[in-house]
Coordinates of C-alpha atoms in Angstrom, one line a residue:
Chain A
M1 CA -6.5 -48.1 -82.7
I2 CA -10.3 -48.7 -83.2
A3 CA -12.1 -51.7 -82.3
E4 CA -15.8 -51.6 -83.5
D5 CA -17.7 -54.3 -85.2
S6 CA -19.9 -52.2 -87.3
V7 CA -17.9 -51.5 -90.5
L8 CA -19.9 -48.1 -91.0
L9 CA -18.9 -47.0 -87.7
R10 CA -15.5 -48.3 -87.6
E11 CA -14.6 -46.5 -91.0
G12 CA -16.2 -43.3 -89.9
L13 CA -14.4 -43.3 -86.7
A14 CA -11.1 -43.8 -88.5
G15 CA -12.0 -40.9 -90.9
L16 CA -13.0 -38.7 -87.8
L17 CA -9.9 -39.3 -85.9
E18 CA -7.7 -38.9 -88.9
R19 CA -9.4 -35.5 -89.6
F20 CA -8.3 -34.4 -86.2
G21 CA -4.9 -35.3 -86.7
H22 CA -4.7 -38.6 -85.0
S23 CA -3.4 -41.5 -87.1
V24 CA -5.3 -45.0 -86.9
V25 CA -2.7 -47.6 -86.9
A26 CA -5.4 -50.4 -86.8
A27 CA -9.1 -50.8 -87.1
V28 CA -10.3 -54.3 -86.1
G29 CA -13.9 -55.7 -85.8
D30 CA -13.4 -58.2 -83.0
A31 CA -12.0 -58.8 -79.4
P32 CA -9.4 -61.4 -80.2
A33 CA -8.3 -59.2 -83.2
L34 CA -8.0 -56.2 -80.7
I35 CA -5.8 -57.9 -78.4
A36 CA -3.4 -59.2 -81.3
A37 CA -3.3 -55.9 -83.0
V38 CA -2.5 -54.1 -79.6
A39 CA 0.4 -56.5 -79.1
E40 CA 1.7 -55.8 -82.7
Q41 CA 1.3 -52.1 -82.9
D42 CA 1.5 -50.7 -79.4
P43 CA -0.9 -47.9 -79.9
D44 CA -1.2 -44.7 -77.8
V45 CA -4.9 -45.1 -77.2
V46 CA -7.4 -47.7 -77.9
V47 CA -11.0 -46.8 -78.8
A48 CA -13.3 -49.9 -78.3
D49 CA -16.9 -50.7 -78.5
V50 CA -18.3 -52.7 -75.6
R51 CA -20.1 -55.0 -77.6
M52 CA -18.3 -57.0 -80.1
P53 CA -18.2 -60.4 -81.9
P54 CA -18.1 -63.2 -81.3
G55 CA -20.6 -63.3 -78.4
Y56 CA -22.0 -59.9 -79.1
S57 CA -22.1 -59.1 -75.3
D58 CA -19.2 -57.4 -73.6
E59 CA -16.4 -58.9 -75.3
G60 CA -15.1 -55.4 -76.1
L61 CA -14.9 -54.3 -72.6
R62 CA -13.4 -57.6 -71.3
A63 CA -10.7 -57.4 -73.9
V64 CA -9.7 -53.8 -72.9
L65 CA -9.7 -54.9 -69.2
E66 CA -7.3 -57.8 -70.0
L67 CA -5.1 -55.3 -71.9
R68 CA -5.1 -53.0 -69.2
A69 CA -4.1 -55.5 -66.8
A70 CA -1.3 -56.7 -68.9
R71 CA -0.2 -53.0 -69.5
P72 CA -1.7 -50.5 -67.0
S73 CA -0.3 -47.6 -68.9
L74 CA -2.3 -48.3 -72.1
A75 CA -4.9 -45.6 -72.6
V76 CA -8.3 -47.0 -73.3
L77 CA -11.6 -45.1 -74.3
V78 CA -14.7 -47.5 -74.3
L79 CA -17.7 -46.6 -76.1
S80 CA -20.9 -47.9 -75.2
Q81 CA -24.6 -47.9 -76.5
Y82 CA -25.8 -47.7 -73.0
V83 CA -24.8 -46.0 -69.7
E84 CA -24.1 -49.1 -67.5
Q85 CA -22.6 -48.1 -64.2
T86 CA -21.3 -51.8 -63.9
Y87 CA -19.1 -51.2 -66.9
A88 CA -18.0 -47.9 -65.9
A89 CA -17.1 -49.2 -62.4
E90 CA -15.1 -52.0 -63.8
L91 CA -13.1 -49.7 -65.8
L92 CA -12.6 -47.2 -63.0
D93 CA -11.6 -49.9 -60.8
Q94 CA -8.7 -50.6 -62.9
A95 CA -7.6 -47.0 -63.3
R96 CA -6.0 -46.7 -59.9
P97 CA -5.3 -42.8 -59.2
S98 CA -1.5 -43.6 -59.7
G99 CA 0.6 -44.6 -62.6
G100 CA -2.3 -45.8 -65.0
G101 CA -2.9 -44.7 -68.6
G102 CA -6.0 -42.5 -69.4
V103 CA -9.4 -44.1 -69.0
G104 CA -12.6 -43.0 -70.8
Y105 CA -16.2 -44.3 -70.9
L106 CA -18.5 -42.6 -73.3
L107 CA -22.0 -43.1 -74.8
K108 CA -21.7 -43.7 -78.6
D109 CA -23.9 -40.8 -79.0
R110 CA -21.1 -38.4 -78.1
I111 CA -19.3 -39.4 -81.4
G112 CA -21.7 -36.9 -83.1
E113 CA -20.3 -34.1 -81.2
V114 CA -17.1 -34.5 -83.3
T115 CA -14.9 -31.9 -81.7
Q116 CA -15.6 -32.9 -78.2
F117 CA -15.1 -36.6 -79.0
A118 CA -11.8 -35.9 -80.7
D119 CA -10.9 -33.8 -77.6
A120 CA -12.0 -36.6 -75.3
V121 CA -9.6 -39.0 -77.2
T122 CA -6.8 -36.6 -76.9
T123 CA -7.5 -36.1 -73.1
V124 CA -7.4 -40.1 -72.6
A125 CA -4.4 -40.5 -74.8
G126 CA -2.7 -37.8 -72.6
G127 CA -3.4 -39.8 -69.5
G128 CA -6.8 -37.9 -68.5
T129 CA -10.1 -39.4 -67.5
V130 CA -13.2 -39.1 -69.5
I131 CA -16.4 -40.2 -68.0
D132 CA -19.9 -39.5 -69.7
A133 CA -21.9 -36.9 -68.3
E134 CA -24.7 -39.3 -68.0
V135 CA -22.7 -41.7 -65.7
V136 CA -21.9 -38.7 -63.5
R137 CA -25.4 -37.6 -63.4
Q138 CA -26.5 -41.0 -62.2
L139 CA -23.9 -41.0 -59.7
L140 CA -24.7 -37.6 -58.3
R141 CA -28.3 -38.6 -58.3
G142 CA -27.7 -41.9 -56.3
R143 CA -26.5 -40.1 -53.2
R144 CA -28.1 -37.0 -51.5
D145 CA -26.9 -36.6 -48.1
P146 CA -23.3 -35.7 -48.2
L147 CA -23.8 -33.8 -51.5
A148 CA -26.7 -31.7 -49.9
R149 CA -23.9 -29.8 -48.1
L150 CA -22.7 -28.5 -51.3
T151 CA -23.9 -25.4 -53.0
P152 CA -25.7 -25.8 -56.4
R153 CA -22.8 -24.2 -57.9
E154 CA -20.3 -26.5 -56.2
R155 CA -22.4 -29.4 -57.5
E156 CA -22.2 -28.1 -61.0
V157 CA -18.5 -27.8 -60.6
L158 CA -18.4 -31.2 -59.3
A159 CA -20.1 -32.9 -62.4
L160 CA -17.6 -31.1 -64.5
V161 CA -14.7 -32.3 -62.5
A162 CA -16.0 -35.9 -62.8
E163 CA -16.3 -35.6 -66.4
G164 CA -12.5 -35.1 -66.4
R165 CA -12.5 -31.3 -67.3
S166 CA -9.5 -29.3 -66.3
N167 CA -10.0 -26.1 -64.3
A168 CA -9.6 -23.9 -67.4
A169 CA -12.4 -26.0 -69.2
I170 CA -14.6 -25.6 -66.1
A171 CA -14.0 -22.0 -66.0
R172 CA -14.9 -21.6 -69.5
A173 CA -18.1 -23.6 -69.3
L174 CA -19.4 -21.8 -66.3
F175 CA -18.1 -18.4 -67.4
V176 CA -16.2 -17.5 -64.2
S177 CA -12.5 -17.1 -63.5
E178 CA -10.1 -20.0 -63.0
A179 CA -9.2 -18.8 -59.5
A180 CA -13.1 -19.1 -58.8
V181 CA -13.1 -22.7 -60.1
A182 CA -10.0 -23.5 -58.1
K183 CA -11.8 -22.1 -54.9
H184 CA -15.0 -24.1 -55.4
I185 CA -13.1 -27.3 -56.0
A186 CA -11.0 -26.8 -52.8
S187 CA -14.4 -26.2 -51.0
I188 CA -15.9 -29.3 -52.7
L189 CA -12.9 -31.5 -51.6
A190 CA -12.9 -30.2 -48.1
K191 CA -16.6 -30.9 -47.7
L192 CA -16.2 -34.5 -49.1
D193 CA -13.1 -35.1 -47.0
L194 CA -10.9 -35.8 -50.0
P195 CA -7.4 -34.8 -50.1
P196 CA -6.6 -31.8 -52.3
D197 CA -4.8 -32.7 -55.7
A198 CA -3.5 -30.6 -58.5
D199 CA -3.4 -33.3 -61.0
D200 CA -6.9 -33.6 -62.9
H201 CA -6.8 -37.2 -63.7
R202 CA -6.2 -38.1 -60.1
R203 CA -8.6 -35.4 -58.9
V204 CA -11.3 -37.0 -61.1
L205 CA -10.6 -40.4 -60.0
A206 CA -10.9 -39.4 -56.5
V207 CA -14.1 -37.8 -57.0
L208 CA -15.5 -40.7 -58.8
A209 CA -14.2 -43.2 -56.3
Y210 CA -16.0 -41.0 -53.6
L211 CA -19.3 -40.8 -55.5
R212 CA -19.3 -44.7 -56.3
A213 CA -18.4 -45.6 -52.7
A214 CA -21.3 -43.4 -51.5
A215 CA -23.9 -44.6 -54.3
Chain B
M1 CA -31.0 -69.8 -82.3
A2 CA -33.2 -72.5 -81.2
T3 CA -36.8 -71.4 -80.5
P4 CA -38.8 -74.0 -78.6
L5 CA -41.7 -75.5 -80.7
L6 CA -44.8 -75.0 -79.4
A7 CA -47.9 -77.5 -80.4
P8 CA -50.7 -75.2 -81.2
A9 CA -53.5 -75.4 -78.6
P10 CA -56.8 -76.5 -80.0
V11 CA -59.0 -73.4 -80.3
T12 CA -62.3 -74.9 -81.0
L13 CA -65.6 -75.3 -79.0
V14 CA -65.9 -78.9 -80.3
P15 CA -66.5 -81.0 -76.9
R16 CA -63.7 -83.0 -75.9
T17 CA -65.4 -85.3 -73.6
A18 CA -68.7 -86.9 -73.2
L19 CA -69.6 -84.7 -70.1
D20 CA -68.8 -81.6 -72.3
A21 CA -71.1 -82.8 -75.0
L22 CA -74.0 -83.3 -72.6
S23 CA -74.0 -79.6 -71.9
G24 CA -74.2 -78.5 -75.6
P25 CA -77.5 -78.0 -77.4
P26 CA -79.7 -81.3 -77.5
Q27 CA -80.0 -81.6 -81.2
R28 CA -76.3 -81.4 -81.7
F29 CA -75.6 -83.7 -79.0
L30 CA -78.0 -86.2 -80.3
A31 CA -76.8 -85.9 -83.9
S32 CA -73.0 -86.2 -82.7
A33 CA -71.1 -89.3 -82.3
W34 CA -70.9 -88.8 -78.5
P35 CA -74.0 -91.2 -77.6
W36 CA -72.5 -93.9 -79.8
R37 CA -69.1 -93.3 -78.5
S38 CA -70.4 -93.6 -75.0
L39 CA -72.2 -96.9 -75.7
A40 CA -69.0 -98.2 -77.3
Y41 CA -67.0 -97.0 -74.2
L42 CA -69.5 -98.8 -71.8
L43 CA -69.8 -102.0 -74.0
A44 CA -66.0 -102.0 -74.4
G45 CA -65.7 -102.6 -70.5
V46 CA -66.8 -106.2 -71.0
V47 CA -63.7 -107.1 -73.2
P48 CA -61.2 -107.3 -70.4
S49 CA -63.4 -109.5 -68.4
L50 CA -64.2 -111.8 -71.3
A51 CA -60.5 -112.1 -72.2
F52 CA -59.8 -112.8 -68.6
A53 CA -62.6 -115.6 -68.4
A54 CA -61.3 -117.0 -71.7
V55 CA -57.8 -117.3 -70.5
L56 CA -58.8 -118.5 -67.0
A57 CA -61.2 -121.4 -68.3
P58 CA -58.3 -123.7 -69.3
V59 CA -56.8 -122.8 -65.8
R60 CA -60.0 -124.0 -64.1
V61 CA -59.8 -127.1 -66.4
V62 CA -56.2 -127.8 -64.9
G63 CA -58.2 -127.0 -61.5
G64 CA -57.3 -128.6 -58.2
L65 CA -55.1 -126.7 -55.5
A66 CA -53.0 -124.9 -58.5
A67 CA -56.3 -123.1 -59.5
A68 CA -56.2 -120.1 -57.3
P69 CA -52.4 -119.2 -57.6
L70 CA -52.6 -119.8 -61.4
S71 CA -55.6 -117.3 -61.6
L72 CA -53.3 -114.8 -59.8
V73 CA -50.6 -115.4 -62.2
V74 CA -52.9 -115.0 -65.1
A75 CA -54.4 -111.8 -63.6
A76 CA -51.0 -110.4 -63.2
V77 CA -49.8 -111.3 -66.7
L78 CA -52.9 -109.7 -68.3
L79 CA -52.9 -106.5 -66.2
T80 CA -50.4 -104.7 -68.5
P81 CA -52.5 -105.4 -71.8
M82 CA -55.6 -104.6 -69.9
A83 CA -54.1 -101.3 -68.5
R84 CA -53.1 -100.4 -72.2
F85 CA -56.7 -101.3 -73.2
E86 CA -58.3 -99.0 -70.5
R87 CA -55.9 -96.2 -71.6
W88 CA -57.3 -96.6 -75.4
R89 CA -60.9 -97.1 -74.1
L90 CA -60.6 -93.7 -72.2
R91 CA -60.3 -92.0 -75.6
L92 CA -63.7 -93.2 -76.6
A93 CA -65.4 -90.8 -74.0
D94 CA -62.6 -88.4 -73.2
R95 CA -60.6 -87.2 -76.1
Q96 CA -58.4 -84.8 -74.0
P97 CA -54.6 -86.0 -74.3
V98 CA -53.5 -88.2 -71.5
R99 CA -50.2 -86.7 -70.2
G100 CA -47.6 -87.8 -67.8
L101 CA -48.0 -91.7 -68.0
P102 CA -45.2 -94.0 -68.1
D103 CA -44.2 -95.2 -71.7
G104 CA -42.6 -98.5 -70.9
W105 CA -44.1 -101.9 -70.8
W106 CA -45.2 -101.6 -67.1
P107 CA -48.0 -99.3 -67.0
G108 CA -47.5 -98.1 -63.4
W109 CA -49.4 -98.8 -60.2
R110 CA -52.1 -96.2 -60.9
E111 CA -53.0 -97.9 -64.2
A112 CA -52.7 -101.4 -63.0
G113 CA -54.9 -100.6 -60.0
H114 CA -57.5 -99.1 -62.1
A115 CA -57.5 -102.0 -64.6
L116 CA -58.0 -104.3 -61.7
V117 CA -61.0 -102.3 -60.2
A118 CA -62.4 -102.3 -63.9
L119 CA -62.0 -105.9 -64.1
V120 CA -63.4 -106.9 -60.7
A121 CA -66.3 -104.3 -60.3
L122 CA -66.7 -101.7 -62.8
W123 CA -67.6 -103.6 -66.0
W124 CA -70.8 -105.1 -64.8
A125 CA -71.9 -101.5 -63.5
D126 CA -71.3 -100.3 -67.1
L127 CA -73.2 -103.2 -68.6
L128 CA -76.2 -102.8 -66.1
V129 CA -76.5 -99.1 -67.1
V130 CA -76.5 -99.8 -70.7
A131 CA -79.1 -102.8 -70.3
A132 CA -81.5 -100.4 -68.3
A133 CA -80.8 -97.6 -70.7
I134 CA -81.5 -99.6 -73.8
A135 CA -83.9 -102.3 -72.6
G136 CA -86.6 -99.9 -71.6
P137 CA -87.1 -97.9 -74.9
A138 CA -86.3 -101.3 -76.8
V139 CA -89.2 -103.1 -75.3
L140 CA -91.5 -100.2 -75.5
I141 CA -90.6 -99.7 -79.2
L142 CA -91.1 -103.4 -80.0
S143 CA -94.5 -103.7 -78.2
P144 CA -96.6 -103.9 -81.6
V145 CA -94.5 -107.0 -82.5
V146 CA -94.2 -108.5 -79.2
Q147 CA -97.7 -107.8 -77.6
P148 CA -100.0 -109.6 -80.0
T149 CA -98.9 -112.8 -78.9
A150 CA -99.8 -111.9 -75.3
P151 CA -102.7 -113.9 -73.8
E152 CA -106.1 -112.4 -73.3
G153 CA -105.4 -109.6 -75.7
E154 CA -105.1 -107.1 -72.9
A155 CA -103.6 -104.5 -75.2
T156 CA -105.2 -103.2 -78.2
L157 CA -103.0 -102.5 -81.3
G158 CA -103.6 -99.0 -80.9
Q159 CA -102.2 -99.0 -77.3
T160 CA -99.1 -100.9 -78.4
F161 CA -98.5 -98.2 -81.0
V162 CA -98.9 -95.5 -78.3
A163 CA -96.3 -97.4 -76.3
S164 CA -94.1 -97.6 -79.3
A165 CA -94.4 -93.9 -79.6
V166 CA -93.3 -93.3 -76.0
G167 CA -90.3 -95.9 -76.4
L168 CA -89.2 -93.6 -79.4
L169 CA -89.4 -90.4 -77.2
L170 CA -87.3 -92.3 -74.7
V171 CA -84.5 -93.0 -77.1
P172 CA -83.1 -89.5 -76.5
V173 CA -83.3 -89.9 -72.7
A174 CA -81.3 -93.2 -73.1
A175 CA -78.5 -91.2 -75.2
Y176 CA -78.3 -88.6 -72.3
T177 CA -78.1 -91.7 -69.6
L178 CA -75.4 -93.5 -71.6
A179 CA -73.4 -90.3 -72.2
A180 CA -73.7 -89.1 -68.5
W181 CA -72.6 -92.5 -67.2
A182 CA -69.7 -92.7 -69.7
G183 CA -68.6 -89.3 -68.9
A184 CA -68.7 -89.9 -65.3
R185 CA -66.9 -93.2 -65.6
A186 CA -64.3 -91.6 -67.9
A187 CA -63.7 -88.7 -65.4
M188 CA -63.2 -91.3 -62.7
A189 CA -60.8 -93.3 -64.8
R190 CA -58.8 -90.2 -65.6
A191 CA -58.6 -89.1 -61.9
M192 CA -57.4 -92.7 -61.2
I193 CA -54.8 -93.1 -63.9
V194 CA -53.4 -89.6 -64.6
P195 CA -51.4 -88.0 -61.7
Q196 CA -52.5 -84.8 -61.0
E197 CA -49.2 -83.3 -60.5
A198 CA -48.0 -84.7 -63.8
E199 CA -50.7 -82.5 -65.6
M200 CA -49.8 -79.7 -63.4
R201 CA -46.2 -80.2 -64.4
E202 CA -47.0 -80.2 -68.0
I203 CA -48.9 -77.0 -67.7
A204 CA -46.0 -75.3 -65.7
R205 CA -43.5 -76.6 -68.4
S206 CA -45.4 -75.4 -71.5
R207 CA -45.8 -72.0 -69.6
A208 CA -41.9 -71.8 -69.2
R209 CA -41.6 -72.8 -72.7
L210 CA -43.8 -69.8 -73.6
V211 CA -41.9 -67.5 -71.4
D212 CA -38.5 -68.7 -72.8
A213 CA -39.8 -68.2 -76.3
F214 CA -40.7 -64.7 -75.5
E215 CA -37.5 -63.9 -73.9
A216 CA -35.7 -65.2 -76.9
E217 CA -37.8 -63.0 -79.0
R218 CA -37.0 -60.0 -77.0
R219 CA -33.5 -60.6 -77.1
R220 CA -33.5 -61.0 -80.9
I221 CA -35.3 -57.6 -81.2
E222 CA -32.6 -56.1 -78.9
R223 CA -30.0 -57.4 -81.0
D224 CA -31.6 -56.4 -84.2
L225 CA -32.1 -52.9 -83.1
H226 CA -28.6 -52.7 -81.7
D227 CA -26.9 -54.0 -84.9
G228 CA -29.1 -52.0 -87.0
A229 CA -31.0 -48.9 -86.3
Q230 CA -28.7 -48.0 -83.6
Q231 CA -25.3 -48.2 -85.2
R232 CA -26.8 -46.4 -88.5
L233 CA -28.0 -43.3 -86.2
V234 CA -24.6 -43.1 -84.5
A235 CA -22.9 -43.2 -88.1
L236 CA -25.5 -40.7 -89.2
S237 CA -24.9 -38.2 -86.2
M238 CA -21.2 -38.6 -86.7
K239 CA -21.4 -37.7 -90.5
L240 CA -23.4 -34.9 -89.6
G241 CA -20.9 -33.5 -87.1
L242 CA -18.1 -34.1 -89.7
A243 CA -20.2 -32.2 -92.3
G244 CA -20.5 -29.3 -89.8
L245 CA -16.8 -29.1 -89.7
D246 CA -16.6 -27.9 -93.3
L247 CA -19.1 -25.2 -92.9
P248 CA -18.2 -21.8 -91.6
P249 CA -19.6 -21.8 -87.8
A250 CA -22.8 -20.0 -87.3
S251 CA -23.8 -20.0 -90.9
P252 CA -27.4 -20.9 -91.5
A253 CA -26.3 -24.5 -93.0
A254 CA -24.4 -25.1 -90.0
V255 CA -27.1 -24.3 -87.6
R256 CA -29.4 -26.5 -89.5
L257 CA -26.8 -29.4 -89.6
D258 CA -26.6 -28.9 -85.9
E259 CA -30.1 -29.3 -85.3
A260 CA -30.2 -32.4 -87.5
R261 CA -27.4 -33.8 -85.3
E262 CA -29.5 -33.1 -82.2
L263 CA -32.5 -34.8 -83.6
A264 CA -30.6 -37.7 -84.4
G265 CA -29.0 -37.6 -80.9
Q266 CA -32.7 -37.5 -79.4
A267 CA -33.7 -40.3 -81.6
L268 CA -30.7 -42.4 -80.3
A269 CA -31.6 -41.5 -76.7
E270 CA -35.3 -42.7 -77.1
L271 CA -34.1 -45.9 -78.9
R272 CA -31.9 -46.6 -76.0
E273 CA -34.7 -46.3 -73.7
L274 CA -36.8 -48.5 -75.7
I275 CA -34.1 -51.3 -75.9
R276 CA -33.3 -51.1 -72.2
G277 CA -37.1 -51.7 -71.6
V278 CA -36.8 -54.7 -74.1
H279 CA -33.8 -56.5 -72.8
P280 CA -31.1 -54.7 -70.9
Q281 CA -27.6 -55.7 -72.0
V282 CA -26.0 -55.8 -68.5
L283 CA -28.6 -58.2 -67.4
A284 CA -27.6 -60.6 -70.1
D285 CA -23.8 -60.1 -69.7
R286 CA -23.6 -59.8 -65.8
G287 CA -26.6 -61.2 -64.4
L288 CA -29.1 -60.0 -62.0
P289 CA -27.2 -58.2 -59.2
A290 CA -25.5 -55.8 -61.6
A291 CA -28.6 -55.1 -63.5
V292 CA -30.5 -54.3 -60.3
R293 CA -27.6 -52.0 -59.2
D294 CA -27.8 -50.1 -62.5
V295 CA -31.6 -49.8 -62.2
A296 CA -31.2 -48.5 -58.7
G297 CA -28.5 -46.2 -59.9
R298 CA -30.9 -44.6 -62.2
S299 CA -33.8 -44.4 -59.5
P300 CA -34.7 -40.9 -58.4
V301 CA -35.1 -42.1 -55.0
P302 CA -32.0 -43.4 -53.4
A303 CA -31.9 -47.1 -53.5
Q304 CA -29.7 -49.4 -51.4
V305 CA -29.0 -52.8 -53.2
H306 CA -28.1 -56.0 -51.5
V307 CA -28.3 -58.6 -54.1
E308 CA -26.0 -61.5 -53.3
L309 CA -26.2 -64.6 -55.6
D310 CA -23.4 -67.1 -55.9
R311 CA -24.5 -68.2 -59.5
R312 CA -26.3 -67.0 -62.6
L313 CA -29.9 -67.9 -62.6
P314 CA -31.9 -69.2 -65.4
E315 CA -32.7 -66.5 -68.1
R316 CA -36.4 -66.4 -67.3
V317 CA -36.0 -66.1 -63.6
E318 CA -33.3 -63.3 -64.2
A319 CA -35.9 -61.3 -66.5
A320 CA -38.9 -61.6 -64.3
A321 CA -36.8 -60.7 -61.3
Y322 CA -35.5 -57.6 -63.2
Y323 CA -38.7 -56.6 -64.3
V324 CA -40.1 -56.8 -60.6
A325 CA -37.1 -54.6 -59.6
C326 CA -37.8 -51.9 -62.3
E327 CA -41.4 -51.7 -61.7
A328 CA -41.3 -51.7 -57.9
L329 CA -38.6 -48.9 -58.1
A330 CA -40.8 -47.1 -60.5
N331 CA -43.7 -47.3 -58.3
V332 CA -41.5 -46.1 -55.5
A333 CA -40.6 -43.0 -57.4
K334 CA -44.0 -42.3 -58.8
H335 CA -46.3 -43.0 -55.9
S336 CA -44.7 -43.7 -52.4
G337 CA -43.2 -40.4 -51.5
A338 CA -40.4 -42.3 -50.0
G339 CA -37.1 -40.7 -49.2
S340 CA -35.1 -44.0 -49.6
C341 CA -35.6 -47.6 -50.5
A342 CA -33.7 -51.0 -50.5
V343 CA -33.7 -53.9 -52.7
R344 CA -32.7 -57.1 -51.3
G345 CA -32.1 -60.4 -53.0
R346 CA -30.9 -63.9 -52.3
L347 CA -31.3 -67.5 -53.0
R348 CA -32.7 -69.7 -50.5
R349 CA -33.5 -73.6 -51.1
G350 CA -33.6 -73.0 -54.9
R351 CA -35.8 -70.0 -54.8
L352 CA -34.9 -66.4 -55.5
L353 CA -36.3 -64.1 -52.8
L354 CA -36.4 -60.3 -53.9
E355 CA -37.7 -57.7 -51.8
I356 CA -38.1 -54.0 -52.6
A357 CA -38.9 -52.0 -49.5
D358 CA -39.4 -48.2 -49.1
D359 CA -40.2 -45.8 -46.4
G360 CA -43.1 -44.1 -48.1
I361 CA -46.7 -43.4 -47.5
G362 CA -47.9 -47.1 -48.4
G363 CA -51.5 -47.8 -49.5
A364 CA -50.6 -49.4 -52.7
D365 CA -53.6 -51.3 -53.8
P366 CA -52.9 -54.4 -56.3
A367 CA -56.6 -54.1 -57.3
G368 CA -56.4 -50.4 -58.1
G369 CA -53.8 -50.2 -60.6
T370 CA -52.6 -52.4 -63.4
G371 CA -49.1 -52.0 -62.5
L372 CA -49.1 -54.5 -59.5
T373 CA -51.2 -57.0 -61.2
G374 CA -49.0 -57.1 -64.2
L375 CA -46.2 -57.7 -62.1
A376 CA -47.8 -60.5 -60.3
D377 CA -48.8 -62.2 -63.7
R378 CA -45.4 -61.7 -64.8
V379 CA -44.0 -63.5 -61.7
A380 CA -46.7 -66.1 -61.9
A381 CA -45.7 -67.0 -65.4
V382 CA -42.2 -68.3 -64.1
G383 CA -44.0 -70.1 -61.2
G384 CA -43.3 -67.5 -58.6
T385 CA -45.5 -65.4 -56.2
L386 CA -45.6 -61.7 -55.5
T387 CA -46.9 -60.5 -52.3
V388 CA -47.3 -56.8 -51.5
E389 CA -47.6 -55.3 -48.1
S390 CA -48.5 -51.7 -47.9
P391 CA -50.6 -50.3 -45.1
C392 CA -51.9 -46.8 -45.3
G393 CA -49.1 -44.9 -43.9
G394 CA -46.5 -47.1 -45.1
P395 CA -44.2 -48.6 -45.4
T396 CA -44.5 -50.6 -48.6
T397 CA -42.7 -54.0 -49.1
V398 CA -42.9 -55.9 -52.5
R399 CA -41.7 -59.5 -52.2
A400 CA -41.3 -61.9 -55.2
Q401 CA -40.3 -65.5 -54.7
I402 CA -39.4 -67.3 -57.9
P403 CA -38.3 -71.0 -58.2
C404 CA -35.1 -71.3 -60.0
E405 CA -35.4 -75.0 -60.8
W406 CA -38.4 -77.0 -62.1

């Protein structure tokens, strides 16, 4: 399910997702149509633009929040032209660590990295969390003191965790073994007084909640 | 979108008042209509008193005990047309628009009072000045005609012509005298009838309209960029990414395509920063507290934000306050050497108080850089004030107060 007001992008996105084996059940251009289409089609995942008609402000995000409130298991990936922590925070506030469907907040720029974007859609559809690297960077920058206790390597790992990557993906990105990643993560969680958790999705949310509370 | 219509300001050096005209080059002043306008202005002062006398004459005839209260009634009835007349008359010596005066039939106490003073005391002063200014030169000029009949033939014909020449030379002096007196009288009348605060309010209003127009324009630019260039760049980078999938990885074409996609990405990032500077979306959608929190989130110096507002503020106030927060935080990052800072904002008695305080080295000089001056201008444009407290050694506090109602 795609909700995006620009026809050019809407059709591009549909083509992209179909190319990666997803099927697009509906592509709509405004928020009321999105809500109606979700009720009708019951999609696995919704990809929505923040800004949509009729008001061209944040209708897309509001519609998504409304949909999530009615159906917490619905997976949503929100695309934004800007990194606004406010929007990311509103999305994450709804995605309580237990039970909810996947959540994603990405800059529109990331669509260009087609493979990673398709992966992100898959992750969110599968109940995972994907947060734009830019949001994570801002959250990390906002807070210094407790994070100062982390080693530079641990901070790198933390950023990747917050982006919603699995241990295996982090290991690949940093060229280390999965065991080493697990060790780093255990150490990070200990330093931040967070309970250890095996579930990637919940782990990400815990870390984000911590960062946001601190920032 | 409704853009406020603004009347174009007169951009000319044509004098607007008799006093302005006086300070111009003499030949231009003397050739202008101003001496004549001044004369007309002063002579017109007689009209209300003549009208008053004309109306009063029958009353006097009625006479007796009723005369005094009747004259008062007449004066009261005549006050409104007289005030109107004075307002019209002012235009002869002062062409600046008269703003903030009541429109109804009752002219208001200021104008009525002025009309009364003019009726009682000012008209004959005007007339005296006119008489003095005109009589001198007139008598001198006319001396060849008037003098020959004088007894004993004291003055020769030659002498009378000299006197006449002197009289002619005095005409410009008379013109200056008339214009000076008329100008002074008009200034006095304006001070009496036009309430000062009304003029100030009008200036403040026009400034607010200007700021609103700018703000509307910024939003329009932001929207155009967002709906146009930004979407197209995203679509471009997506198409490039898709095209890359069809090529064998690491082939020269794929590498070049990837470079092109990166360039598109950079263009997007730059465009995004530009648009954020023009008009941030979150400010329009969620208001000042959210927008300030986001700015603080991007600040390299950790910033605590306590902005508590119970309602949305007028757009121009939000924009100005946002601008203050952005600039102040940028200054903290660039110059202060601070380890942390705090942004506090609240509403008190219809004014927004916004304070950005850091623990840096201080010594910020509003006169030194243009940044703080620009900030102060921006805040002043919406009727607010900006104070900067920054002793050497620190800390620095920037405070903005912006009224939220007019």
